[in-house]
Short mmCIF file of C-alpha atoms in Angstrom, two decimals:
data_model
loop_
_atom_site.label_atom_id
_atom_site.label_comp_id
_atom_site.label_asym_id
_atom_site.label_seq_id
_atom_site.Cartn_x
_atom_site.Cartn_y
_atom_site.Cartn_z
CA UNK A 1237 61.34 107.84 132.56
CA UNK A 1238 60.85 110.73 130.36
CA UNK A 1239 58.17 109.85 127.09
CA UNK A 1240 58.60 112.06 123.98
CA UNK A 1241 55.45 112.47 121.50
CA UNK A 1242 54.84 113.80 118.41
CA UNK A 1243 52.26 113.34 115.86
CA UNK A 1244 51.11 113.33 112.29
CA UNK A 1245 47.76 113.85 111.18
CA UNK A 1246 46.04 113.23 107.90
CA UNK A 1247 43.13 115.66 107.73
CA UNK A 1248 40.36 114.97 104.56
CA UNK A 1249 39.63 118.68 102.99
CA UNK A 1250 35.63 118.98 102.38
CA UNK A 1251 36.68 120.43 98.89
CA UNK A 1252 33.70 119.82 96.40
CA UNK A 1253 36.00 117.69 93.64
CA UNK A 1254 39.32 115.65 94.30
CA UNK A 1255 42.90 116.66 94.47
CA UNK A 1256 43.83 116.01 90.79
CA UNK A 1257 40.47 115.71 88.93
CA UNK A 1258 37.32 116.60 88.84
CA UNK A 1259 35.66 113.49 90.90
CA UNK A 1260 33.49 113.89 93.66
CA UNK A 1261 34.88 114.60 97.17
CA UNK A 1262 32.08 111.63 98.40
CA UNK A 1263 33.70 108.83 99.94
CA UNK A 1264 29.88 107.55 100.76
CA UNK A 1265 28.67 106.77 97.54
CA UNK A 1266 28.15 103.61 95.99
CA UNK A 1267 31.70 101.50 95.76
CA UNK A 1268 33.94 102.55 93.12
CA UNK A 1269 31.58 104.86 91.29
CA UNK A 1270 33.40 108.44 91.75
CA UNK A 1271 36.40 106.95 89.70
CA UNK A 1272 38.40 108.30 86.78
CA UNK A 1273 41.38 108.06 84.84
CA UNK A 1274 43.54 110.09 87.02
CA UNK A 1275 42.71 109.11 90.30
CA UNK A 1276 43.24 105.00 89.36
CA UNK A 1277 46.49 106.09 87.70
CA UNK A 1278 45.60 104.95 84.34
CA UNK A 1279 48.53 105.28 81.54
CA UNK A 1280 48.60 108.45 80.18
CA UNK A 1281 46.42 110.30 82.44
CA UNK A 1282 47.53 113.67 84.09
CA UNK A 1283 46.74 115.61 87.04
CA UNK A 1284 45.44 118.65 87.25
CA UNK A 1285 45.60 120.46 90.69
CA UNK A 1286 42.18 121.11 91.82
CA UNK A 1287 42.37 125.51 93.27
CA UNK A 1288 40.47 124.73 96.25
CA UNK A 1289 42.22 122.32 97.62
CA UNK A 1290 45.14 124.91 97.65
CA UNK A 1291 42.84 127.35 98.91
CA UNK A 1292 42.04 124.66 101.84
CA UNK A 1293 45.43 124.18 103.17
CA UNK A 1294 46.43 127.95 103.03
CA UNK A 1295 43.27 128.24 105.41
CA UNK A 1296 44.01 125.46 107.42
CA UNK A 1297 47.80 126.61 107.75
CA UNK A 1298 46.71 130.15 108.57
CA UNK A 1299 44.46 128.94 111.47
CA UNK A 1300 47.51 126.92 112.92
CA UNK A 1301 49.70 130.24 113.06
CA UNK A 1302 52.01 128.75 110.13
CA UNK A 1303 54.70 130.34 107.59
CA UNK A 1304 53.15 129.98 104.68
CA UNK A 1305 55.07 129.50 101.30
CA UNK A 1306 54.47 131.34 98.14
CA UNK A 1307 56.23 128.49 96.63
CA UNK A 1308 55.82 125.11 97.03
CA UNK A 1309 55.63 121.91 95.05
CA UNK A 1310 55.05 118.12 94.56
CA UNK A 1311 56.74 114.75 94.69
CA UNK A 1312 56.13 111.17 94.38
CA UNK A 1313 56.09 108.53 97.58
CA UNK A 1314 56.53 105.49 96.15
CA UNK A 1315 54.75 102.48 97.59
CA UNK A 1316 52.74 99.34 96.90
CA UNK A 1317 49.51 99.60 98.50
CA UNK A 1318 46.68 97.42 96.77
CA UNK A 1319 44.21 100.53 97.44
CA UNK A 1320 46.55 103.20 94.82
CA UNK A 1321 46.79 101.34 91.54
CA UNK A 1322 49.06 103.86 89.97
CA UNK A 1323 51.97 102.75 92.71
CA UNK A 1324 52.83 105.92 94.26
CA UNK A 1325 51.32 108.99 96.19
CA UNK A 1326 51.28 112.38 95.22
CA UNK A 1327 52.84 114.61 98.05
CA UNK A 1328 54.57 117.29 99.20
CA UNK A 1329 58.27 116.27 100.61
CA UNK A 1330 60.87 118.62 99.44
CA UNK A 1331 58.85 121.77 99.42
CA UNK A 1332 55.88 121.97 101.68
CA UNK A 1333 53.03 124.51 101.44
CA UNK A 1334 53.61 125.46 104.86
CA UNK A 1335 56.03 125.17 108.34
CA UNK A 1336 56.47 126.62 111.81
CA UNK A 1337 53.38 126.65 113.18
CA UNK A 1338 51.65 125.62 116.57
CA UNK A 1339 48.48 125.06 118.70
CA UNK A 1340 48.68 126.44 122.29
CA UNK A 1341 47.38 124.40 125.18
CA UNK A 1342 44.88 125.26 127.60
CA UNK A 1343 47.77 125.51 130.26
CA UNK A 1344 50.11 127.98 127.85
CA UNK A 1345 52.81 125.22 126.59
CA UNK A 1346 52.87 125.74 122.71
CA UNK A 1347 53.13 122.50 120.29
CA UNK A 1348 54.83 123.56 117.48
CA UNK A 1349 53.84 122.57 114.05
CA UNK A 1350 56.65 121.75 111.80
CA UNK A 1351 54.90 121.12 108.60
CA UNK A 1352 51.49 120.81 106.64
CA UNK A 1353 51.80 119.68 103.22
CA UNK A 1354 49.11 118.90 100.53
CA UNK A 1355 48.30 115.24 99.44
CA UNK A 1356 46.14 112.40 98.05
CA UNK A 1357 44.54 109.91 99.78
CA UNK A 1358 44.80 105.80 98.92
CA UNK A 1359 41.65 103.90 98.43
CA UNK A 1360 39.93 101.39 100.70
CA UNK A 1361 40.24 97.86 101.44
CA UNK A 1362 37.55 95.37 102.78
CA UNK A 1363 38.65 92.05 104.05
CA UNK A 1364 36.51 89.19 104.48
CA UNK A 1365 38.03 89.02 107.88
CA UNK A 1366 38.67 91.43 110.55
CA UNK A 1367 42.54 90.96 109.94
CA UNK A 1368 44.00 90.31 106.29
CA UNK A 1369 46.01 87.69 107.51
CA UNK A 1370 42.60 85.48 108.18
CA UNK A 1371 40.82 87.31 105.27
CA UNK A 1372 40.42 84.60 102.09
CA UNK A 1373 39.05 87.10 99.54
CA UNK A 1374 39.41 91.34 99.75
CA UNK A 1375 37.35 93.79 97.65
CA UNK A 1376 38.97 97.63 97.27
CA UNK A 1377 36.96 100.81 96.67
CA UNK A 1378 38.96 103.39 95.02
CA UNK A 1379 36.56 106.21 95.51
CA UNK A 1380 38.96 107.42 98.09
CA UNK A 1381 41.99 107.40 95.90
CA UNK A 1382 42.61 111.03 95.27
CA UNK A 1383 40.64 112.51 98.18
CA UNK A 1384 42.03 115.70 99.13
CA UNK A 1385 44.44 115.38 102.74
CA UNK A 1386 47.07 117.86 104.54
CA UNK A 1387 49.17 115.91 106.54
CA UNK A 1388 49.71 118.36 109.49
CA UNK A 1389 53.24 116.71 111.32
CA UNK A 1390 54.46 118.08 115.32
CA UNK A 1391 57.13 118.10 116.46
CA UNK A 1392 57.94 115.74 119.34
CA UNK A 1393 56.70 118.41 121.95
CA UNK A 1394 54.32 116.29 123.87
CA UNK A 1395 55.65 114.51 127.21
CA UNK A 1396 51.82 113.08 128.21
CA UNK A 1397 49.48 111.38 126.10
CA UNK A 1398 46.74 113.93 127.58
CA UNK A 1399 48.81 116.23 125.90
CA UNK A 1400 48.01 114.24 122.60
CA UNK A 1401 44.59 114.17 122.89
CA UNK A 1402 44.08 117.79 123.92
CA UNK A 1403 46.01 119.07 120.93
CA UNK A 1404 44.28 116.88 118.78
CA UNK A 1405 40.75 118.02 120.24
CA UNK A 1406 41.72 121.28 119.42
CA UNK A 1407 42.69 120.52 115.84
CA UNK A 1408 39.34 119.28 114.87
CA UNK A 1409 37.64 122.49 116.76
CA UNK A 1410 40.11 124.59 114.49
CA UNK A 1411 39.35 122.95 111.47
CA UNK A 1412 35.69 122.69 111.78
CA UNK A 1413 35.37 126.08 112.71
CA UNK A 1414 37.11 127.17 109.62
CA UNK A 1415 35.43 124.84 107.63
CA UNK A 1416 37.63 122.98 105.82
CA UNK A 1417 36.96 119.52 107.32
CA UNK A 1418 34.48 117.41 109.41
CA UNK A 1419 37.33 116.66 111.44
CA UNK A 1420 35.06 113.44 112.34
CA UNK A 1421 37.86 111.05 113.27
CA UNK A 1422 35.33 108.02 113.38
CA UNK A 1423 34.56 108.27 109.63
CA UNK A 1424 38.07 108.76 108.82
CA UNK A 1425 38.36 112.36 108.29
CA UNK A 1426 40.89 113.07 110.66
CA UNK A 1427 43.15 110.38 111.28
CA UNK A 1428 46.48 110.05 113.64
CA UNK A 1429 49.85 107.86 113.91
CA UNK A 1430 51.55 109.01 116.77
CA UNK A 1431 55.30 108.18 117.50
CA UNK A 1432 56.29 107.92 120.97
CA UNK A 1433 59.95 107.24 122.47
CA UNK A 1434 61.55 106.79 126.04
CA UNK A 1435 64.10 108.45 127.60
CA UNK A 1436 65.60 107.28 130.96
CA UNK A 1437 67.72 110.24 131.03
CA UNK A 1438 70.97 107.71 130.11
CA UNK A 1439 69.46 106.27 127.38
CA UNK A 1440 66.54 106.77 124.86
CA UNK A 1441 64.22 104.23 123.32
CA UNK A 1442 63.79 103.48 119.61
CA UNK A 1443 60.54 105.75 117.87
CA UNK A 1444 57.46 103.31 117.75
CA UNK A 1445 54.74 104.70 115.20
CA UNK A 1446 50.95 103.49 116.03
CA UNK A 1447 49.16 104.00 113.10
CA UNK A 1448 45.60 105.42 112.51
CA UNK A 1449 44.44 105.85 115.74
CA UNK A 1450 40.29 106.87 114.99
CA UNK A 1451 38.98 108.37 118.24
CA UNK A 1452 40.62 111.08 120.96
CA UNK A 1453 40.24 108.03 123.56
CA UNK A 1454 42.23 106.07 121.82
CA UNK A 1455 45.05 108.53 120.70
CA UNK A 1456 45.62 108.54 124.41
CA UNK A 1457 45.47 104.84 125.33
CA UNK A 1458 47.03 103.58 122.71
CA UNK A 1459 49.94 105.88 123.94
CA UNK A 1460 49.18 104.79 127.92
CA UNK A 1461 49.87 101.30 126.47
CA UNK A 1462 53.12 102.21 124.59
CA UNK A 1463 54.60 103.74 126.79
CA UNK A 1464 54.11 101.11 129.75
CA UNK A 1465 55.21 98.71 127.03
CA UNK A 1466 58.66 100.53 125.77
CA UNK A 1467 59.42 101.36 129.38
CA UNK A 1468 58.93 97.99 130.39
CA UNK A 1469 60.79 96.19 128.10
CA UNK A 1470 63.94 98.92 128.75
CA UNK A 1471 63.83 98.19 132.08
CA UNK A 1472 64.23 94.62 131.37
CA UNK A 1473 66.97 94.93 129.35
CA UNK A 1474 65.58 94.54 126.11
CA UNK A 1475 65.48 95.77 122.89
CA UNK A 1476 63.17 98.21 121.10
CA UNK A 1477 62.78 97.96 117.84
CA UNK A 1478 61.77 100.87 115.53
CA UNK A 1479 58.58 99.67 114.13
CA UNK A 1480 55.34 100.49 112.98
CA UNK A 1481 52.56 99.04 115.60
CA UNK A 1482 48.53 99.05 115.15
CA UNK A 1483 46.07 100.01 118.17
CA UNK A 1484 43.32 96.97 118.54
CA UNK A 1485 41.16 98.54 120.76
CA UNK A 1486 39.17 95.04 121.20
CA UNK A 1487 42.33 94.08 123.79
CA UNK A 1488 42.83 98.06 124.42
CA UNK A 1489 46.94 97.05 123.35
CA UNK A 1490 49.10 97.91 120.61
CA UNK A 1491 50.82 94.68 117.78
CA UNK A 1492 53.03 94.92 115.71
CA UNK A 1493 52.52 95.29 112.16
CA UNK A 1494 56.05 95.86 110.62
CA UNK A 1495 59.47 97.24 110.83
CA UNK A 1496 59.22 100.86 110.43
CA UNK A 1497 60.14 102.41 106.81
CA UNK A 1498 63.03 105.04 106.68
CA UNK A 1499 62.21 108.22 103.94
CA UNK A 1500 64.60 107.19 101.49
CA UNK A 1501 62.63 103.76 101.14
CA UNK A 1502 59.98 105.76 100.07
CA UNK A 1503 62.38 106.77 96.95
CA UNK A 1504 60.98 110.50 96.71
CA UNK A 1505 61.27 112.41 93.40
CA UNK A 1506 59.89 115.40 92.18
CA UNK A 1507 56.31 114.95 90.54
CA UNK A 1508 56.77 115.86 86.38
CA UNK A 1509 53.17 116.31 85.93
CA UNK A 1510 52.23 118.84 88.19
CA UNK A 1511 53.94 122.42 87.99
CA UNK A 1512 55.46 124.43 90.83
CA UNK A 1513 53.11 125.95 92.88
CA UNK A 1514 52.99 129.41 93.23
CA UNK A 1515 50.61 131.57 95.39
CA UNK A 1516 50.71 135.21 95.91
CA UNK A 1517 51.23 137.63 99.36
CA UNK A 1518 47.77 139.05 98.19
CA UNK A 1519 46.24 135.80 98.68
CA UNK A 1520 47.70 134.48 101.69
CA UNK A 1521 46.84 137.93 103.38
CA UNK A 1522 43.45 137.45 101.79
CA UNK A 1523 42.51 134.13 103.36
CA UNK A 1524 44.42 135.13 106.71
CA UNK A 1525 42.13 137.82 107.05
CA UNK A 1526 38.66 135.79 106.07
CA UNK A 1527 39.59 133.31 109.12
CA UNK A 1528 36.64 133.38 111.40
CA UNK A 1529 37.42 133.73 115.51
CA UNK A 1530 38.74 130.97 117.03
CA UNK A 1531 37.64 128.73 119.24
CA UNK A 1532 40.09 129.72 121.98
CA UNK A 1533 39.39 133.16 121.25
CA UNK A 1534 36.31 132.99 120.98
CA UNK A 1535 35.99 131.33 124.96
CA UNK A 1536 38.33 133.26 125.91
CA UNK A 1537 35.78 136.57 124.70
CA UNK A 1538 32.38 134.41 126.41
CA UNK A 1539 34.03 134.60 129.23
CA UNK A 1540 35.73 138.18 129.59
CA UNK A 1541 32.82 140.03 128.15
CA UNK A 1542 30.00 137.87 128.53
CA UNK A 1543 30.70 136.77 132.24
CA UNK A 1544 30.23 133.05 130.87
CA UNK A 1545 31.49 130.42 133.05
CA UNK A 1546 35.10 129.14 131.92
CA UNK A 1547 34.07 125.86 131.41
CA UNK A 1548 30.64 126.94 129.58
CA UNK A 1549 32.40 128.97 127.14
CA UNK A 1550 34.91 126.55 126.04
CA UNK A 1551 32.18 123.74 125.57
CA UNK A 1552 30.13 126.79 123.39
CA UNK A 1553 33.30 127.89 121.48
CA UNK A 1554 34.46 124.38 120.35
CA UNK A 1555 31.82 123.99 117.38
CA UNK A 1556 30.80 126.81 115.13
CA UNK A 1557 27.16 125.51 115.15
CA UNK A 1558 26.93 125.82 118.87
CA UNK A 1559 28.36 129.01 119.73
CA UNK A 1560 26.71 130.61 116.58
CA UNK A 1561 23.23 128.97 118.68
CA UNK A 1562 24.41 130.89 121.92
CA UNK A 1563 24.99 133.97 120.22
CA UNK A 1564 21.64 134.37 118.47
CA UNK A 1565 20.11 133.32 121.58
CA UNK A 1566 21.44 136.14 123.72
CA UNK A 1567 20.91 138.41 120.56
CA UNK A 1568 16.88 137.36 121.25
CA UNK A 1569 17.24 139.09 124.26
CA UNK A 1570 18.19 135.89 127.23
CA UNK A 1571 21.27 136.89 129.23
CA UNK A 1572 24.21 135.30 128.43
CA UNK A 1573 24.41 133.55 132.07
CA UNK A 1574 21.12 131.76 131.46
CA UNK A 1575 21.33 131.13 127.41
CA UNK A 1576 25.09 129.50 128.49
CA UNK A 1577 23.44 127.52 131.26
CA UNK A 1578 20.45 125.88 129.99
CA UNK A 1579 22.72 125.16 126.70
CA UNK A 1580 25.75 123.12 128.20
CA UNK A 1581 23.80 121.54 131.02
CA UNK A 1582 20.11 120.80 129.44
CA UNK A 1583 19.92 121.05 125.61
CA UNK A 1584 23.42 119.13 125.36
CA UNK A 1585 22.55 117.03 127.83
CA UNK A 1586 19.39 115.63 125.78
CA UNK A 1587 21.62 115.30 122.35
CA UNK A 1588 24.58 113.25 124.54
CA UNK A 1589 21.67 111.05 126.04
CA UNK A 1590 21.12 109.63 122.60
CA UNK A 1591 24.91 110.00 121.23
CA UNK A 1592 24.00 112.81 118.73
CA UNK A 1593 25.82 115.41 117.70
CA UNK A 1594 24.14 119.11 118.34
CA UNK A 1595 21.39 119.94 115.69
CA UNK A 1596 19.59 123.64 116.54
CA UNK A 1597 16.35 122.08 114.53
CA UNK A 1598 15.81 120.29 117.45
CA UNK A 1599 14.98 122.63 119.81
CA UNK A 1600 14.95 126.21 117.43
CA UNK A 1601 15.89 129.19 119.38
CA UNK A 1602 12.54 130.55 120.06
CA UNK A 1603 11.24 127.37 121.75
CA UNK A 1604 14.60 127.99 124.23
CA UNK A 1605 13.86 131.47 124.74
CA UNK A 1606 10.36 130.59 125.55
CA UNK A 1607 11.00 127.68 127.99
CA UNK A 1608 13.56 130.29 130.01
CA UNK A 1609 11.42 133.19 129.96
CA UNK A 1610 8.72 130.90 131.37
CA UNK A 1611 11.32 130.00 134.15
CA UNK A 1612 12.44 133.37 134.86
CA UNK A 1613 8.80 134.64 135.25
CA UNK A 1614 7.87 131.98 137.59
CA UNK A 1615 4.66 130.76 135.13
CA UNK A 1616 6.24 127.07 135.07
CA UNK A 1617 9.03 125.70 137.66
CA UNK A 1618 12.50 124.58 137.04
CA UNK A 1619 11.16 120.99 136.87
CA UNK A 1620 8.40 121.58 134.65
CA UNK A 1621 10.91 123.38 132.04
CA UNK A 1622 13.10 120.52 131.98
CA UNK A 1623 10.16 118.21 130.88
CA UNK A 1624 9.23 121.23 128.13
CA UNK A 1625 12.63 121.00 126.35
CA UNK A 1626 12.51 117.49 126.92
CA UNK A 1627 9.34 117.29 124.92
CA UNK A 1628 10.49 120.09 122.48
CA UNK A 1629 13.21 118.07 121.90
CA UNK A 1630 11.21 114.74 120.83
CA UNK A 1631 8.46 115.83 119.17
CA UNK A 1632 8.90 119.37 118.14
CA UNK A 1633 5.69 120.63 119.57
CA UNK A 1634 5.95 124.58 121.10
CA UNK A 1635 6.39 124.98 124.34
CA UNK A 1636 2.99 126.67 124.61
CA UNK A 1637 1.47 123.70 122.99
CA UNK A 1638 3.38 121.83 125.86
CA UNK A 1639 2.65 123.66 128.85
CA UNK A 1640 -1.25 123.69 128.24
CA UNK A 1641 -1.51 120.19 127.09
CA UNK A 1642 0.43 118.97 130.39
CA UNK A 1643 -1.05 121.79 132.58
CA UNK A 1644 2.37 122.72 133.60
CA UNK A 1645 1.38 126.19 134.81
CA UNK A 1646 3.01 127.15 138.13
CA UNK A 1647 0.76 128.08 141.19
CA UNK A 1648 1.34 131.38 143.06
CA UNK A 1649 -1.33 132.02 144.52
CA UNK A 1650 -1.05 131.71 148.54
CA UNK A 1651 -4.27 130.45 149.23
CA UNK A 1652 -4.51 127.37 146.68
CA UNK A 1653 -1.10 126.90 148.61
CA UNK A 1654 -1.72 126.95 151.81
CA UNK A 1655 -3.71 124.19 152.19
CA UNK A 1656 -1.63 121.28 150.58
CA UNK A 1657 1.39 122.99 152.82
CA UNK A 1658 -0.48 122.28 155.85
CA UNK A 1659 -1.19 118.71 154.89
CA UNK A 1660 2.75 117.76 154.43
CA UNK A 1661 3.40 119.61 157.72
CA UNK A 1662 0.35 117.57 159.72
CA UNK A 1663 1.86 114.22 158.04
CA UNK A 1664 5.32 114.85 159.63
CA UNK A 1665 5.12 115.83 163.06
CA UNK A 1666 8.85 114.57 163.88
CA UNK A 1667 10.49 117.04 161.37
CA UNK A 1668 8.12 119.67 162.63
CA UNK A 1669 10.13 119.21 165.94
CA UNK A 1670 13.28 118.99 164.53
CA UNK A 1671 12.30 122.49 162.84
CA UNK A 1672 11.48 124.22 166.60
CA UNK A 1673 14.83 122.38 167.85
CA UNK A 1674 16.61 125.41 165.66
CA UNK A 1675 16.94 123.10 162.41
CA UNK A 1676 16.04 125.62 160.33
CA UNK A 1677 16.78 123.44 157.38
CA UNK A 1678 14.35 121.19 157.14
CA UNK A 1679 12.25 123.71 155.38
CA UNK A 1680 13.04 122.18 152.08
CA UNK A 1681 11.81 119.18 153.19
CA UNK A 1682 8.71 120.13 153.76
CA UNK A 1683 8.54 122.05 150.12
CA UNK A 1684 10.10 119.20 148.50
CA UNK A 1685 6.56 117.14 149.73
CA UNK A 1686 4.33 120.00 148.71
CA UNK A 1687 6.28 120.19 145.09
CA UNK A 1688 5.77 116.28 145.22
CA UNK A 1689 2.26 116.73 146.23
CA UNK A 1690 1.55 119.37 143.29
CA UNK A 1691 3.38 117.63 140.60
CA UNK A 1692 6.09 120.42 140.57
CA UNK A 1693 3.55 122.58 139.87
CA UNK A 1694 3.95 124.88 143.42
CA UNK A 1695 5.89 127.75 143.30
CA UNK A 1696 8.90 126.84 145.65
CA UNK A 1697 9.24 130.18 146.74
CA UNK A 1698 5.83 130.71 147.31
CA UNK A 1699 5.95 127.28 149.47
CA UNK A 1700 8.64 128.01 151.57
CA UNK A 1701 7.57 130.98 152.64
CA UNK A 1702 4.13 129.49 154.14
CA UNK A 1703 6.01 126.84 155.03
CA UNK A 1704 8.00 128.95 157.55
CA UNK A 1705 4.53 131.17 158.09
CA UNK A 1706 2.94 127.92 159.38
CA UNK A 1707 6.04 126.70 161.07
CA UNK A 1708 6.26 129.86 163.08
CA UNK A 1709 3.12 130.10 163.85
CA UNK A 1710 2.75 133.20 162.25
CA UNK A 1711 -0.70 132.65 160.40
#
């Protein structure tokens, strides 16, 4: 069995104003308060096409290696949805703003982008229930109704659902890097039906859409599920109907929600209020050359020039606030090696303990720099730095402040060593013998007591060089 994937993804532009008037791009605010005329579809009212939002989805098409048109234009989708009063969508069907692009995968296989056009979005629906069916009263906001979207639409290029999830992990990286969307799929900003068919190489399955999907996990379980699902059912004999199925990730499965729409029941015609739009070479070349490096690129430069780990330098490339962290960090003067290290495995570590995202106020660059150059100079040991940036981290204290207060200072000096080293030695006379029965090993055993002993305050190197001094008998 053979599974064929391709998906379409609604992506909220951060543009200041709406698509087609002058309201607030805030979905937050208090219910149905950034509201107008034109985005409720009052009689009479007419759109105006808000520049940036144009300006937006040339970027965004630029960073996804699209042809970009110099002329496009706008159509109606018309629908009832309680949540768009005015009974139809403004959209981009016959002439999109852009086609033929793609996102590569780590392992080389392009996925090839055949569209992004410009929309609105549809309001917001509460339900006194979790489902409408149970729900016995519903309340809408319509301060999403004219929120500016590109739907970005695949092709069906995608055989796995990790597939899926990659290229959608690299979407949001693209898209936040540019800056033209959170990209936060959790609060809606980037959201994802994917259709998925089966092919038993006689026969192939009928397309099953599962709409908004809001997290990378569940792009790719939902499509686990599907595809068990469609493959079992054609293996049974059945049928597959072409429908349109919702992921309930409280039973981690897929229902059914209806049969799925063809376009022409959508009854698209071209939009009378809203001219053609044109946009010149000059300004597609502009914005094409304002792009900022990529985040593949960008790893890909971490790691050629910078001798940064693969893995460290696509974790540092995927958000713009990171890598710009790294950068200035090595610009302070810490090699790249150690800024990448402590970074991926220590700072991020702290902000994924608590389920935050990244925020360089927490631990500012020169309280980094400090901890490391601490490290590096042997003043403090590796576990004593951790609990530094730990406490940088919660209350925002220096790391001088830190070290003094805690009495974190390292000891060097031989002979405040020596003594504590010859205590763990006396206390363990059967690893002593283990030691002159050619186990040379053992030696961090013994300077794993003494740093247990001294509160990790010992220099390890220090220790284990008495440590063998004593052990040979050589003092």
């Amino acid at each position: 069995m053979k599974s064929v994937i391709g998906l379409e993804i609604h992506t909220q532009l951060s543009t200041k104003t709406k698509a087609f008037c002058s309201c607030k791009n805030e979905v937050d605010a208090e219910p149905n308060t950034n509201i107008c005329p034109v985005c409720t579809g009052q009689p009479g009212a007419l759109p105006v096409l808000n520049d940036e939002v144009v300006e937006y989805a040339i970027r965004a098409a630029a960073a996804l290696n699209c042809e970009i048109h110099e002329v496009s234009s706008f159509d109606r989708k018309n629908y009832f949805y309680p949540d768009l009063p005015k009974g139809y969508q403004i959209t981009q069907y016959f002439h999109p703003i852009a086609t033929n692009g793609h996102i590569a995968l780590d392992n080389g296989k392009k996925i090839r982008i055949r569209r992004i056009h410009i929309e609105e979005d549809a309001g917001k629906m509460f339900h006194s229930s979790e489902t409408i069916t149970q729900a016995t009263s519903s309340l809408v906001d319509l301060n999403r109704c004219g929120i500016p979207l590109i739907e970005i639409v695949t092709e069906p290029d995608m055989e796995k659902p990790e597939e899926a999830r990659e290229f959608m992990e690299k979407l949001r990286d693209i898209l936040r890097t540019i800056g033209v969307s959170t990209g936060n799929m959790e609060e809606g900003a980037l959201r994802c039906d994917a259709n998925v068919s089966v092919n038993d190489g006689e026969r192939s399955s009928s397309r099953v859409e599962v709409k908004n999907i809001n997290s990378f996990k569940f792009v790719q379980k939902a499509l686990e599920y599907e595809i068990k699902r469609i493959t079992k059912a054609m293996e049974a004999g059945e049928n597959v109907p072409q429908e349109t199925r919702g992921w309930d990730s409280s039973t981690k499965s897929t229902v059914s929600m209806r049969s799925k729409e063809a376009e022409n029941d959508y009854r698209y015609f071209p939009e009378p209020d809203l001219p053609v739009l044109v946009v010149s070479k000059e300004r597609i070349e502009r914005i094409r050359k304002s792009l900022p490096e990529l985040p593949d690129e960008k790893a890909k430069r971490y790691e050629e020039e910078l001798g940064v780990k693969k893995a460290n330098a696509k974790i540092l490339a995927k958000e713009i606030s990171l890598s710009n962290y790294f950068e200035e960090l090595v610009k302070a003067g810490v090699s790249a090696k150690d800024a990448s290290n402590w970074i991926v495995n220590e700072v991020l570590g702290l902000f994924n303990a608590d389920g935050l995202e990244f925020n360089d106020e927490r631990v500012p660059i020169e309280h980094l720099k400090k901890i490391i150059e601490y490290t590096n100079t042997s003043k403090i040991s590796r576990l004593a730095a951790k609990e530094v940036l730990a406490e940088v981290y919660k209350s925002g204290k220096s790391p001088d402040e830190i070290v003094k207060e805690k009495n974190l200072l390292q000891v060097s000096n031989e002979d405040e060593l020596v003594s504590v080293v010859k205590e763990v030695i006396a206390e363990n006379p059967e690893t002593v013998q283990k030691y002159k029965n050619g186990k040379t090993s053992v030696v961090g055993f013994f300077v794993g007591g003494v740093m247990k002993k001294t509160k990790g305050k010992a220099d390890p190197k220090v220790v284990g060089k008495l440590v063998k001094q004593l052990l040979d008998g050589e003092s």
